[in-house]
Tab-separated table of C-alpha atoms and ligand atoms in Angstrom:
chain	number	residue	atom	x	y	z
A	1	MET	CA	-36.384	17.856	-10.518
A	2	GLN	CA	-33.427	18.894	-7.561
A	3	GLN	CA	-29.887	18.123	-9.685
A	4	ALA	CA	-27.356	15.464	-7.915
A	5	GLU	CA	-24.243	17.567	-6.224
A	6	ILE	CA	-21.863	14.843	-7.437
A	7	GLY	CA	-21.420	12.090	-10.067
A	8	LEU	CA	-19.504	9.039	-10.498
A	9	ILE	CA	-18.480	7.240	-13.730
A	10	GLY	CA	-18.080	3.893	-13.703
A	11	LEU	CA	-20.463	1.440	-11.690
A	12	GLY	CA	-17.434	-1.981	-11.033
A	13	VAL	CA	-17.541	-3.100	-7.508
A	14	MET	CA	-15.557	0.267	-6.441
A	15	GLY	CA	-17.490	2.285	-7.679
A	16	SER	CA	-20.877	1.228	-7.101
A	17	ASN	CA	-19.854	1.212	-2.958
A	18	LEU	CA	-18.494	3.945	-3.157
A	19	ALA	CA	-21.845	5.741	-4.909
A	20	LEU	CA	-23.860	4.351	-2.052
A	21	ASN	CA	-21.315	4.865	0.456
A	22	ILE	CA	-21.795	8.835	-0.782
A	23	ALA	CA	-25.245	8.298	-0.782
A	24	GLU	CA	-25.923	7.339	2.331
A	25	HIS	CA	-24.122	10.517	3.702
A	26	GLY	CA	-26.910	12.699	2.321
A	27	TYR	CA	-25.616	13.653	-0.933
A	28	ARG	CA	-27.584	13.119	-4.210
A	29	ILE	CA	-25.508	11.200	-7.190
A	30	ALA	CA	-25.927	11.135	-10.284
A	31	VAL	CA	-24.253	7.677	-11.593
A	32	TRP	CA	-23.486	6.400	-14.816
A	33	ASN	CA	-21.754	2.981	-16.375
A	34	ARG	CA	-20.757	2.428	-20.198
A	35	THR	CA	-22.651	-0.597	-20.077
A	36	ALA	CA	-25.825	0.588	-19.684
A	37	GLU	CA	-27.093	-2.572	-18.191
A	38	LYS	CA	-25.137	-2.421	-14.348
A	39	THR	CA	-26.100	1.311	-14.200
A	40	ARG	CA	-30.159	0.054	-14.179
A	41	SER	CA	-29.167	-3.322	-11.330
A	42	PHE	CA	-27.308	-0.775	-9.765
A	43	ALA	CA	-30.204	1.588	-9.162
A	44	ALA	CA	-32.759	-1.253	-8.621
A	45	THR	CA	-30.762	-3.073	-6.126
A	46	ALA	CA	-30.001	0.743	-3.751
A	47	GLY	CA	-32.778	0.182	-1.592
A	48	ALA	CA	-33.495	3.211	0.590
A	49	LEU	CA	-30.913	5.204	-0.940
A	50	SER	CA	-32.255	4.736	-4.577
A	51	ASP	CA	-33.702	8.048	-3.465
A	52	ARG	CA	-30.633	10.084	-3.781
A	53	ILE	CA	-29.097	7.897	-7.073
A	54	VAL	CA	-29.485	9.160	-10.176
A	55	PRO	CA	-29.279	6.439	-12.692
A	56	CYS	CA	-27.820	8.051	-16.352
A	57	GLU	CA	-28.200	6.726	-19.685
A	58	THR	CA	-25.497	8.882	-21.131
A	59	LEU	CA	-22.956	10.794	-20.261
A	60	GLU	CA	-24.728	13.269	-21.465
A	61	ASP	CA	-27.911	12.926	-19.417
A	62	LEU	CA	-25.040	12.364	-16.270
A	63	VAL	CA	-23.570	16.230	-16.750
A	64	ALA	CA	-27.135	17.612	-17.414
A	65	ALA	CA	-28.150	15.641	-14.119
A	66	ILE	CA	-25.459	17.217	-11.606
A	67	ARG	CA	-25.782	21.282	-10.655
A	68	PRO	CA	-22.553	23.202	-11.763
A	69	PRO	CA	-19.563	23.376	-11.035
A	70	ARG	CA	-19.638	19.514	-10.811
A	71	PRO	CA	-17.488	17.069	-8.969
A	72	ILE	CA	-17.572	13.644	-11.129
A	73	ILE	CA	-15.819	10.929	-10.108
A	74	LEU	CA	-14.094	8.311	-11.706
A	75	MET	CA	-14.153	5.292	-11.241
A	76	VAL	CA	-13.270	3.062	-14.207
A	77	GLN	CA	-10.308	-0.124	-14.553
A	78	ALA	CA	-6.796	2.159	-14.452
A	79	GLY	CA	-5.325	3.361	-17.602
A	80	ALA	CA	-6.922	4.010	-20.826
A	81	ALA	CA	-10.449	3.591	-20.355
A	82	VAL	CA	-9.151	7.237	-17.808
A	83	ASP	CA	-8.380	8.970	-20.502
A	84	GLU	CA	-11.215	7.985	-22.643
A	85	GLN	CA	-13.744	8.348	-20.126
A	86	ILE	CA	-11.510	12.363	-19.658
A	87	ALA	CA	-11.960	12.941	-22.600
A	88	ALA	CA	-15.436	11.625	-23.446
A	89	LEU	CA	-16.287	14.505	-20.711
A	90	ARG	CA	-14.476	17.046	-21.768
A	91	PRO	CA	-16.804	19.002	-24.080
A	92	LEU	CA	-19.559	18.295	-22.203
A	93	LEU	CA	-18.661	19.603	-19.366
A	94	SER	CA	-18.198	24.018	-18.114
A	95	ALA	CA	-15.394	25.868	-16.266
A	96	ASP	CA	-14.898	24.527	-13.160
A	97	ASP	CA	-15.830	21.855	-13.187
A	98	ILE	CA	-14.007	18.921	-11.389
A	99	VAL	CA	-13.118	15.729	-12.703
A	100	ILE	CA	-11.500	13.125	-9.447
A	101	ASP	CA	-9.795	10.163	-10.698
A	102	ALA	CA	-10.517	7.476	-7.571
A	103	GLY	CA	-9.158	4.555	-9.599
A	104	ASN	CA	-5.881	2.765	-8.734
A	105	ALA	CA	-3.900	5.090	-11.333
A	106	ASN	CA	-0.252	4.960	-12.276
A	107	PHE	CA	0.909	8.070	-10.638
A	108	ARG	CA	2.894	9.086	-13.959
A	109	ASP	CA	0.045	9.058	-15.791
A	110	THR	CA	-1.584	11.003	-13.359
A	111	MET	CA	1.194	13.392	-13.621
A	112	ARG	CA	0.651	13.127	-17.677
A	113	ARG	CA	-3.099	14.094	-17.490
A	114	PHE	CA	-2.184	17.198	-15.159
A	115	ALA	CA	-0.572	18.387	-17.670
A	116	GLU	CA	-2.231	17.696	-20.113
A	117	LEU	CA	-5.363	19.604	-19.005
A	118	GLU	CA	-3.598	22.395	-17.832
A	119	GLY	CA	-4.748	25.636	-18.955
A	120	SER	CA	-8.135	23.953	-19.936
A	121	SER	CA	-10.364	25.195	-17.576
A	122	LEU	CA	-11.261	21.936	-16.364
A	123	THR	CA	-9.975	20.304	-12.830
A	124	PHE	CA	-8.294	17.879	-11.844
A	125	ILE	CA	-7.377	15.384	-8.936
A	126	GLY	CA	-5.896	11.945	-8.553
A	127	MET	CA	-7.217	10.450	-5.470
A	128	GLY	CA	-6.087	7.333	-4.117
A	129	VAL	CA	-8.377	4.939	-2.473
A	130	SER	CA	-8.256	2.353	-0.443
A	131	GLY	CA	-10.238	-0.601	1.773
A	132	GLY	CA	-11.464	-2.508	-1.182
A	133	GLU	CA	-14.850	-2.953	-1.422
A	134	GLU	CA	-15.691	-2.985	2.287
A	135	GLY	CA	-13.371	0.686	2.339
A	136	ALA	CA	-15.349	1.777	-0.402
A	137	ARG	CA	-18.908	1.391	1.163
A	138	HIS	CA	-18.723	2.124	4.705
A	139	GLY	CA	-15.405	4.549	4.687
A	140	PRO	CA	-12.315	4.396	2.846
A	141	SER	CA	-8.576	5.710	3.375
A	142	ILE	CA	-8.730	8.538	0.787
A	143	MET	CA	-5.124	10.393	-0.292
A	144	VAL	CA	-5.927	12.725	-2.562
A	145	GLY	CA	-3.274	14.822	-4.911
A	146	GLY	CA	-4.450	18.229	-7.081
A	147	THR	CA	-4.620	22.086	-6.197
A	148	GLN	CA	-5.356	22.815	-2.494
A	149	ALA	CA	-7.916	25.018	-4.039
A	150	SER	CA	-9.656	22.151	-5.554
A	151	TRP	CA	-9.014	19.979	-2.626
A	152	LEU	CA	-11.070	22.785	-0.641
A	153	ARG	CA	-13.980	22.336	-3.207
A	154	VAL	CA	-14.536	17.980	-2.720
A	155	ARG	CA	-12.875	18.668	0.859
A	156	ASP	CA	-16.727	17.728	2.671
A	157	VAL	CA	-18.229	14.768	1.076
A	158	LEU	CA	-14.710	13.356	0.574
A	159	THR	CA	-15.021	13.511	4.637
A	160	ALA	CA	-17.892	12.426	5.018
A	161	ILE	CA	-17.202	9.108	3.195
A	162	SER	CA	-13.944	8.525	4.772
A	163	ALA	CA	-12.903	5.747	7.616
A	164	ARG	CA	-12.635	7.710	10.611
A	165	TYR	CA	-9.856	6.959	13.223
A	166	ARG	CA	-11.668	7.897	16.818
A	167	ASP	CA	-13.330	10.647	15.717
A	168	GLU	CA	-10.514	11.701	13.071
A	169	PRO	CA	-11.112	11.573	9.549
A	170	CYS	CA	-8.685	9.689	6.988
A	171	VAL	CA	-8.574	12.178	4.299
A	172	ALA	CA	-6.678	14.586	3.405
A	173	TRP	CA	-5.094	16.560	0.776
A	174	LEU	CA	-1.310	15.479	0.250
A	175	GLY	CA	0.280	17.531	-2.500
A	176	ARG	CA	0.210	18.356	-6.255
A	177	ASN	CA	-0.317	16.429	-9.484
A	178	GLY	CA	0.270	12.546	-8.599
A	179	ALA	CA	0.633	12.895	-5.162
A	180	GLY	CA	-2.704	10.895	-4.060
A	181	HIS	CA	-1.642	8.099	-6.577
A	182	PHE	CA	1.937	7.991	-5.232
A	183	VAL	CA	1.207	7.702	-2.002
A	184	LYS	CA	-1.859	4.816	-2.316
A	185	THR	CA	1.243	3.093	-4.914
A	186	ILE	CA	3.531	3.547	-2.053
A	187	HIS	CA	0.622	2.006	0.524
A	188	ASN	CA	-0.068	-0.754	-1.587
A	189	GLY	CA	3.951	-1.704	-1.240
A	190	ILE	CA	3.839	-1.361	1.923
A	191	GLU	CA	0.794	-3.715	2.177
A	192	TYR	CA	2.579	-6.468	0.434
A	193	ALA	CA	5.693	-5.787	2.333
A	194	ASP	CA	2.780	-6.626	5.421
A	195	MET	CA	0.825	-9.319	4.034
A	196	GLN	CA	4.383	-11.229	2.778
A	197	MET	CA	5.561	-10.646	6.246
A	198	ILE	CA	3.003	-12.664	8.097
A	199	ALA	CA	2.619	-15.392	5.629
A	200	GLU	CA	6.545	-16.254	6.270
A	201	ILE	CA	5.639	-16.223	9.911
A	202	TYR	CA	3.067	-18.724	8.967
A	203	GLY	CA	5.428	-21.050	7.322
A	204	ILE	CA	7.990	-20.746	10.194
A	205	LEU	CA	4.949	-21.524	12.430
A	206	ARG	CA	3.623	-24.531	9.524
A	207	ASP	CA	6.526	-26.020	8.723
A	208	GLY	CA	9.283	-25.032	11.337
A	209	ALA	CA	7.610	-25.205	14.203
A	210	ARG	CA	4.941	-27.386	13.295
A	211	LEU	CA	1.810	-26.078	14.498
A	212	ASP	CA	-1.549	-27.324	13.557
A	213	THR	CA	-3.536	-24.382	12.122
A	214	ALA	CA	-6.325	-24.071	14.861
A	215	ALA	CA	-2.964	-22.991	17.376
A	216	MET	CA	-2.056	-20.507	14.527
A	217	ALA	CA	-4.883	-18.916	15.076
A	218	ARG	CA	-5.060	-18.453	18.340
A	219	LEU	CA	-1.532	-16.752	18.564
A	220	PHE	CA	-2.189	-14.256	15.305
A	221	GLU	CA	-5.634	-13.655	17.376
A	222	GLN	CA	-3.633	-13.408	20.553
A	223	TRP	CA	-0.973	-10.755	18.794
A	224	ASN	CA	-3.595	-8.800	17.163
A	225	GLY	CA	-4.493	-8.220	21.400
A	226	GLY	CA	-0.931	-6.357	21.304
A	227	ARG	CA	1.704	-4.090	19.509
A	228	LEU	CA	0.720	-6.245	16.333
A	229	GLU	CA	-2.910	-4.440	16.601
A	230	SER	CA	-3.891	-4.341	12.690
A	231	TYR	CA	-6.634	-5.416	10.239
A	232	LEU	CA	-4.111	-7.826	8.550
A	233	ILE	CA	-3.394	-9.518	11.811
A	234	GLU	CA	-7.176	-10.113	12.156
A	235	ILE	CA	-8.061	-11.450	9.324
A	236	THR	CA	-5.232	-14.017	9.643
A	237	ALA	CA	-6.022	-15.136	12.534
A	238	LYS	CA	-10.070	-15.083	10.910
A	239	VAL	CA	-8.675	-16.807	7.841
A	240	LEU	CA	-6.378	-19.342	9.884
A	241	ALA	CA	-9.524	-20.495	12.169
A	242	ALA	CA	-12.035	-20.876	8.679
A	243	ALA	CA	-12.906	-24.596	7.903
A	244	ASP	CA	-13.240	-25.854	3.861
A	245	PRO	CA	-17.101	-26.440	4.019
A	246	GLU	CA	-16.234	-29.035	1.562
A	247	THR	CA	-13.521	-30.903	3.264
A	248	GLY	CA	-13.283	-29.463	6.527
A	249	ARG	CA	-9.784	-29.041	6.241
A	250	PRO	CA	-8.631	-25.838	7.254
A	251	MET	CA	-8.978	-23.760	4.176
A	252	VAL	CA	-5.861	-22.652	3.933
A	253	ASP	CA	-4.644	-26.072	2.997
A	254	VAL	CA	-6.647	-26.183	0.578
A	255	ILE	CA	-5.980	-22.815	-1.481
A	256	VAL	CA	-3.144	-23.002	-4.067
A	257	ASP	CA	0.062	-21.088	-3.278
A	258	SER	CA	0.308	-18.959	-6.004
A	259	ALA	CA	-0.351	-15.186	-5.507
A	260	GLY	CA	-1.715	-12.858	-7.941
A	261	GLN	CA	-1.137	-9.378	-8.158
A	262	LYS	CA	-2.517	-6.177	-10.014
A	263	GLY	CA	0.931	-3.819	-10.033
A	264	THR	CA	0.792	-1.138	-7.501
A	265	GLY	CA	3.665	-3.459	-5.385
A	266	ARG	CA	5.593	-4.125	-8.421
A	267	TRP	CA	5.532	0.133	-9.326
A	268	SER	CA	6.175	1.244	-6.032
A	269	VAL	CA	9.436	-0.927	-5.946
A	270	ILE	CA	10.455	0.160	-9.822
A	271	GLU	CA	10.013	3.847	-8.295
A	272	ALA	CA	12.055	3.196	-5.609
A	273	GLN	CA	14.923	1.896	-7.133
A	274	MET	CA	14.192	4.784	-9.592
A	275	MET	CA	15.003	7.149	-6.748
A	276	GLY	CA	17.691	5.008	-5.413
A	277	VAL	CA	16.016	4.403	-2.724
A	278	PRO	CA	16.603	1.013	-0.923
A	279	ALA	CA	13.221	-0.662	-0.296
A	280	THR	CA	14.408	-4.128	0.322
A	281	ALA	CA	11.524	-5.457	2.456
A	282	ILE	CA	9.067	-4.314	-0.392
A	283	GLU	CA	10.940	-6.450	-3.413
A	284	ALA	CA	11.182	-9.188	-1.706
A	285	ALA	CA	7.706	-9.188	-0.947
A	286	VAL	CA	6.787	-8.072	-4.466
A	287	ALA	CA	9.564	-10.870	-5.796
A	288	ALA	CA	8.262	-13.212	-3.290
A	289	ARG	CA	4.186	-13.173	-5.325
A	290	GLY	CA	6.316	-13.649	-8.953
A	291	LEU	CA	8.449	-17.023	-6.867
A	292	SER	CA	4.820	-17.882	-5.820
A	293	ALA	CA	3.396	-17.862	-10.000
A	294	LEU	CA	5.949	-20.215	-10.768
A	295	LYS	CA	4.497	-23.267	-9.086
A	296	ASP	CA	5.679	-26.153	-11.417
A	297	GLU	CA	8.917	-24.744	-11.126
A	298	ARG	CA	9.304	-25.236	-7.874
A	299	ALA	CA	7.389	-28.607	-7.407
A	300	ALA	CA	10.000	-29.996	-10.093
A	301	ALA	CA	12.716	-28.222	-7.930
A	302	GLU	CA	11.244	-29.894	-4.741
A	303	SER	CA	11.608	-33.405	-6.337
A	304	LEU	CA	15.448	-32.130	-7.443
A	305	TYR	CA	16.613	-31.152	-4.013
A	306	GLY	CA	14.394	-32.930	-1.273
A	307	THR	CA	12.196	-31.250	0.584
A	308	PRO	CA	13.493	-28.049	1.926
A	309	THR	CA	12.800	-28.872	6.147
A	310	THR	CA	11.867	-31.247	8.446
A	311	GLY	CA	11.098	-28.863	11.062
A	312	PHE	CA	12.388	-27.094	13.911
A	313	GLU	CA	14.088	-29.943	16.447
A	314	ARG	CA	11.729	-30.142	19.190
A	315	ALA	CA	13.767	-28.874	22.360
A	316	ILE	CA	13.932	-25.169	19.901
A	317	VAL	CA	10.300	-25.154	19.218
A	318	ARG	CA	8.713	-23.218	22.049
A	319	GLU	CA	11.431	-20.978	22.426
A	320	ALA	CA	10.654	-20.291	18.013
A	321	VAL	CA	7.474	-19.471	18.237
A	322	ALA	CA	8.150	-16.921	21.505
A	323	ASP	CA	10.411	-15.007	19.298
A	324	LEU	CA	7.204	-14.670	16.243
A	325	GLU	CA	5.840	-11.766	17.756
A	326	LEU	CA	8.827	-9.271	17.971
A	327	ALA	CA	10.393	-10.800	14.893
A	328	LEU	CA	7.039	-9.576	12.538
A	329	LEU	CA	7.403	-6.352	14.647
A	330	ALA	CA	10.826	-5.510	13.820
A	331	GLY	CA	10.226	-6.166	10.265
A	332	LYS	CA	7.628	-4.448	9.744
A	333	ILE	CA	9.194	-1.295	11.295
A	334	ALA	CA	12.153	-1.829	9.035
A	335	ALA	CA	9.371	-2.271	6.087
A	336	TYR	CA	7.606	0.808	6.607
A	337	ALA	CA	10.721	2.646	7.563
A	338	GLN	CA	12.026	1.817	3.885
A	339	GLY	CA	8.064	2.892	2.219
A	340	PHE	CA	7.950	6.523	4.209
A	341	ALA	CA	11.889	6.433	3.135
A	342	VAL	CA	10.755	6.451	-0.914
A	343	MET	CA	7.864	8.634	0.159
A	344	GLU	CA	10.567	11.045	1.569
A	345	ALA	CA	12.757	11.096	-1.169
A	346	ALA	CA	9.420	11.526	-4.010
A	347	SER	CA	8.455	14.119	-1.985
A	348	LYS	CA	11.694	16.043	-2.785
A	349	GLU	CA	11.915	14.736	-5.980
A	350	PHE	CA	8.317	16.245	-7.053
A	351	ASP	CA	8.322	18.818	-4.711
A	352	TRP	CA	5.208	18.100	-2.921
A	353	GLY	CA	5.909	17.973	0.578
A	354	LEU	CA	4.488	15.070	1.413
A	355	PRO	CA	3.009	15.584	5.427
A	356	MET	CA	4.416	12.253	6.391
A	357	ALA	CA	2.743	12.747	9.464
A	358	THR	CA	-0.924	13.027	7.852
A	359	ILE	CA	0.015	9.864	5.931
A	360	ALA	CA	0.538	8.153	8.353
A	361	ARG	CA	-2.713	9.162	10.045
A	362	ILE	CA	-4.533	8.891	7.124
A	363	TRP	CA	-3.395	5.198	6.757
A	364	ARG	CA	-4.771	4.444	10.773
A	365	ALA	CA	-8.438	3.268	10.007
A	366	GLY	CA	-10.455	2.488	6.186
A	367	CYS	CA	-7.268	0.850	4.533
A	368	ILE	CA	-5.563	-2.520	4.804
A	369	ILE	CA	-2.916	-1.726	6.436
A	370	ARG	CA	-4.956	-0.023	8.867
A	371	SER	CA	-3.564	-0.599	12.632
A	372	GLN	CA	-2.291	1.168	15.936
A	373	PHE	CA	1.053	0.849	14.754
A	374	LEU	CA	0.701	3.500	12.067
A	375	ASP	CA	-0.694	5.612	15.628
A	376	THR	CA	2.987	5.446	16.547
A	377	ILE	CA	4.255	6.580	13.250
A	378	ALA	CA	1.724	9.649	12.924
A	379	GLU	CA	3.556	10.693	16.703
A	380	ALA	CA	7.287	9.642	15.196
A	381	PHE	CA	7.068	11.762	12.358
A	382	GLU	CA	4.590	15.046	14.159
A	383	GLY	CA	6.655	18.024	14.778
A	384	ALA	CA	10.229	15.950	13.975
A	385	PRO	CA	12.028	16.944	11.347
A	386	PRO	CA	11.852	14.637	7.968
A	387	GLY	CA	14.515	11.190	8.703
A	388	ASN	CA	14.245	7.452	8.594
A	389	LEU	CA	12.149	6.447	10.874
A	390	MET	CA	14.012	3.786	12.270
A	391	ALA	CA	16.190	7.251	13.333
A	392	ALA	CA	13.188	8.155	16.044
A	393	PRO	CA	13.550	7.593	19.574
A	394	ARG	CA	10.220	5.841	19.856
A	395	PHE	CA	10.956	3.691	17.063
A	396	VAL	CA	14.914	3.169	18.325
A	397	ASP	CA	13.969	1.785	21.506
A	398	LEU	CA	11.225	-0.401	19.947
A	399	MET	CA	14.143	-2.196	17.119
A	400	THR	CA	16.147	-2.506	20.277
A	401	GLU	CA	13.897	-4.009	22.141
A	402	ALA	CA	12.996	-6.409	18.384
A	403	VAL	CA	15.735	-7.108	16.514
A	404	PRO	CA	17.515	-9.862	18.454
A	405	ALA	CA	14.089	-11.894	17.829
A	406	LEU	CA	14.758	-11.078	13.761
A	407	ARG	CA	18.171	-12.028	14.454
A	408	ARG	CA	17.004	-15.644	15.612
A	409	THR	CA	13.865	-16.089	13.420
A	410	VAL	CA	16.027	-15.208	10.607
A	411	ALA	CA	18.974	-17.378	11.956
A	412	ARG	CA	17.033	-20.360	12.742
A	413	ALA	CA	14.177	-20.262	9.391
A	414	ALA	CA	18.071	-19.861	7.465
A	415	LEU	CA	19.120	-23.346	9.430
A	416	ALA	CA	15.568	-25.359	8.787
A	417	GLY	CA	15.361	-24.010	4.807
A	418	ILE	CA	12.772	-21.978	5.296
A	419	PRO	CA	12.440	-19.339	3.081
A	420	VAL	CA	11.663	-15.700	5.116
A	421	PRO	CA	12.681	-13.325	1.707
A	422	ALA	CA	10.928	-10.087	3.301
A	423	LEU	CA	12.027	-10.552	6.830
A	424	SER	CA	15.774	-11.514	6.272
A	425	ALA	CA	15.500	-8.395	3.450
A	426	ALA	CA	14.267	-6.410	6.882
A	427	LEU	CA	16.967	-7.692	8.984
A	428	ALA	CA	19.701	-6.927	6.691
A	429	TYR	CA	18.477	-2.975	5.860
A	430	PHE	CA	18.114	-2.807	9.566
A	431	ASP	CA	21.990	-3.888	10.108
A	432	ALA	CA	23.263	-2.678	6.808
A	433	TYR	CA	21.444	0.574	8.179
A	434	ARG	CA	23.063	1.151	11.275
A	435	THR	CA	26.257	0.676	10.087
A	436	GLY	CA	28.524	3.466	10.194
A	437	ARG	CA	31.636	1.828	8.115
A	438	GLY	CA	30.508	-0.751	5.434
A	439	THR	CA	31.927	-2.535	2.563
A	440	ALA	CA	31.550	0.005	-0.303
A	441	ASN	CA	34.914	1.003	-0.059
A	442	LEU	CA	36.106	-2.326	-1.311
A	443	VAL	CA	33.295	-1.412	-4.156
A	444	GLN	CA	34.666	1.269	-4.881
A	445	ALA	CA	38.337	0.418	-5.372
A	446	GLN	CA	37.193	-2.657	-7.305
A	447	ARG	CA	35.395	-0.315	-9.898
A	448	ASP	CA	38.316	2.426	-9.671
A	449	PHE	CA	41.135	-0.908	-10.598
A	450	PHE	CA	38.760	-1.504	-14.056
A	451	GLY	CA	37.266	1.761	-15.146
A	452	ALA	CA	39.322	3.937	-13.328
A	453	HIS	CA	36.543	5.657	-11.532
A	454	GLY	CA	38.341	7.282	-8.852
A	455	PHE	CA	37.261	7.565	-4.920
A	456	GLU	CA	37.418	9.612	-2.134
A	457	ARG	CA	39.641	9.180	1.104
A	458	ILE	CA	39.125	8.760	4.782
A	459	ASP	CA	42.102	11.141	5.163
A	460	ARG	CA	41.473	14.161	2.222
A	461	PRO	CA	38.907	15.362	0.085
A	462	GLY	CA	39.257	14.966	-3.610
A	463	ALA	CA	38.884	12.328	-6.419
A	464	HIS	CA	41.733	9.176	-5.831
A	465	HIS	CA	42.736	6.172	-7.688
A	466	GLY	CA	44.772	3.597	-6.040
A	467	PRO	CA	48.256	1.414	-6.819
A	468	TRP	CA	46.618	-0.689	-8.837
A	469	GLY	CA	49.313	-0.747	-12.115
A	470	ALA	CA	48.637	-1.570	-15.433
B	501	LIG	P1	-14.901	-4.284	-11.204
B	501	LIG	O1	-14.519	-3.310	-10.216
B	501	LIG	O2	-16.445	-4.829	-11.015
B	501	LIG	O3	-13.509	-5.960	-10.872
B	501	LIG	P2	-13.665	-3.080	-13.601
B	501	LIG	O4	-13.384	-4.699	-14.514
B	501	LIG	O5	-12.401	-2.802	-13.152
B	501	LIG	O6	-14.762	-4.341	-13.089
B	501	LIG	O7	-13.878	-2.219	-14.187
B	501	LIG	C1	-14.456	-1.181	-13.391
B	501	LIG	C2	-15.364	-0.763	-14.105
B	501	LIG	O8	-14.472	0.423	-15.178
B	501	LIG	C3	-16.515	-0.896	-14.289
B	501	LIG	O9	-17.567	0.096	-14.465
B	501	LIG	C4	-16.537	-1.304	-16.117
B	501	LIG	O10	-17.647	-0.221	-17.034
B	501	LIG	P3	-17.819	-2.084	-17.548
B	501	LIG	O11	-19.115	-2.436	-16.840
B	501	LIG	O12	-18.978	-1.531	-18.828
B	501	LIG	O13	-17.292	-3.156	-18.386
B	501	LIG	C5	-15.440	0.593	-16.288
B	501	LIG	N1	-14.574	0.409	-18.130
B	501	LIG	C6	-13.751	-0.217	-18.152
B	501	LIG	N2	-13.226	0.223	-19.315
B	501	LIG	C7	-14.019	1.023	-19.247
B	501	LIG	C8	-13.802	1.991	-20.540
B	501	LIG	N3	-12.983	2.093	-21.924
B	501	LIG	N4	-14.531	3.140	-20.661
B	501	LIG	C9	-15.385	3.435	-19.583
B	501	LIG	N5	-16.030	2.358	-18.725
B	501	LIG	C10	-14.823	1.742	-18.519
């Protein structure tokens, strides 16, 4: 029997869709799943693609079914399962075989795995795959970390299965070892901020402007035709327009206001903190998920303090709503600037040489934050020296235009008692970033007062102490 060109382990939602995608692009793929029943039902439901799928009952069968040197994709639950599978594969593989972890690994685990496999004949790739089930099936955005030589060996198949923005494939080699999984983590952090800011705008529309959901859906649809055009705005319009088949009420109105998280947003914040890079809008978004989970406490607090808002006065509703599109744009720019700044710092710390323009380009399609806006970001980073996105000329123009709307929006929300943590973090970040003389002089004086930490003076070099006395 003709041997497969590639193998895949783990036929969960992501793995099975990725396998179908690979088969659809003409590759013969051998698959194995820990629970054999899943392998059988997967092969049985592959339809016309089943000719190119080789279901295997054991790992040994899987390895034997692939033509060496073998590329094998791991799409198993992140964490211990990846280590277990690598350990199980190692004795079965030959020199030059490539194991590709395509799961949502913490990049620090990926770094460890690279270190553990160094010196072995096995090649390892850590690869971020974004776009959920739909992306995996029809074209995800793919962020590759590993040696350049290993990338060149899997480039064709990854290019074939990736999303396309216009004609450009949304896949790239981003750097050594953990680079791909790190960039995927930051992608998710940005995604959290993007989603949270959209939810805050929804909160202003619902609790401030008191619009009905159908009117909100129309607004989002309209925004999707402008500068906010993106997958998340598009699906928000659709979500708001949907009715609950059981009650006939707007679907969003019958959904509990507690959102879960799997951890990648949190990792991006942890890494930002470890490197001392402010990523406050992303932090606020992650914290907002935490607060959303405190459903009972929030309900109890509402009874202690009373209903937070009676909505905007009628006279300001029109102008408040008119500001929201630009407010969201400004908030989004600040959040993306933070995400890219975290990547810039990590690139230096881990010596990856992350290509910022390329990262923006491979996020333009396939992934959850896909948007036209990323095209503008790619242009800003193209050929420019690394630096904060908000300092790029195109973004200076955009922020100059959009920040006043963000400022009014945050102010109105604050006065009305509507929480907008990510939008207000974005605004504060912008204001702090563009303030040449801030207030840390006082903090320095305090630190010197209680801990003799010393400070720098504005008028001459060296470490100095204040006249604080005993
Ligand atoms: P889903 O993607 O459907 O939500 P998941 O629970 O995230 O599923 O698991 C993804 C894949 O990881 C599954 O193929 C699962 O195998 P099973 O079908 O046998 O559960 C696989 N997986 C999880 N832990 C594993 C382990 N320790 N070893 C091998 N595969 C494992």
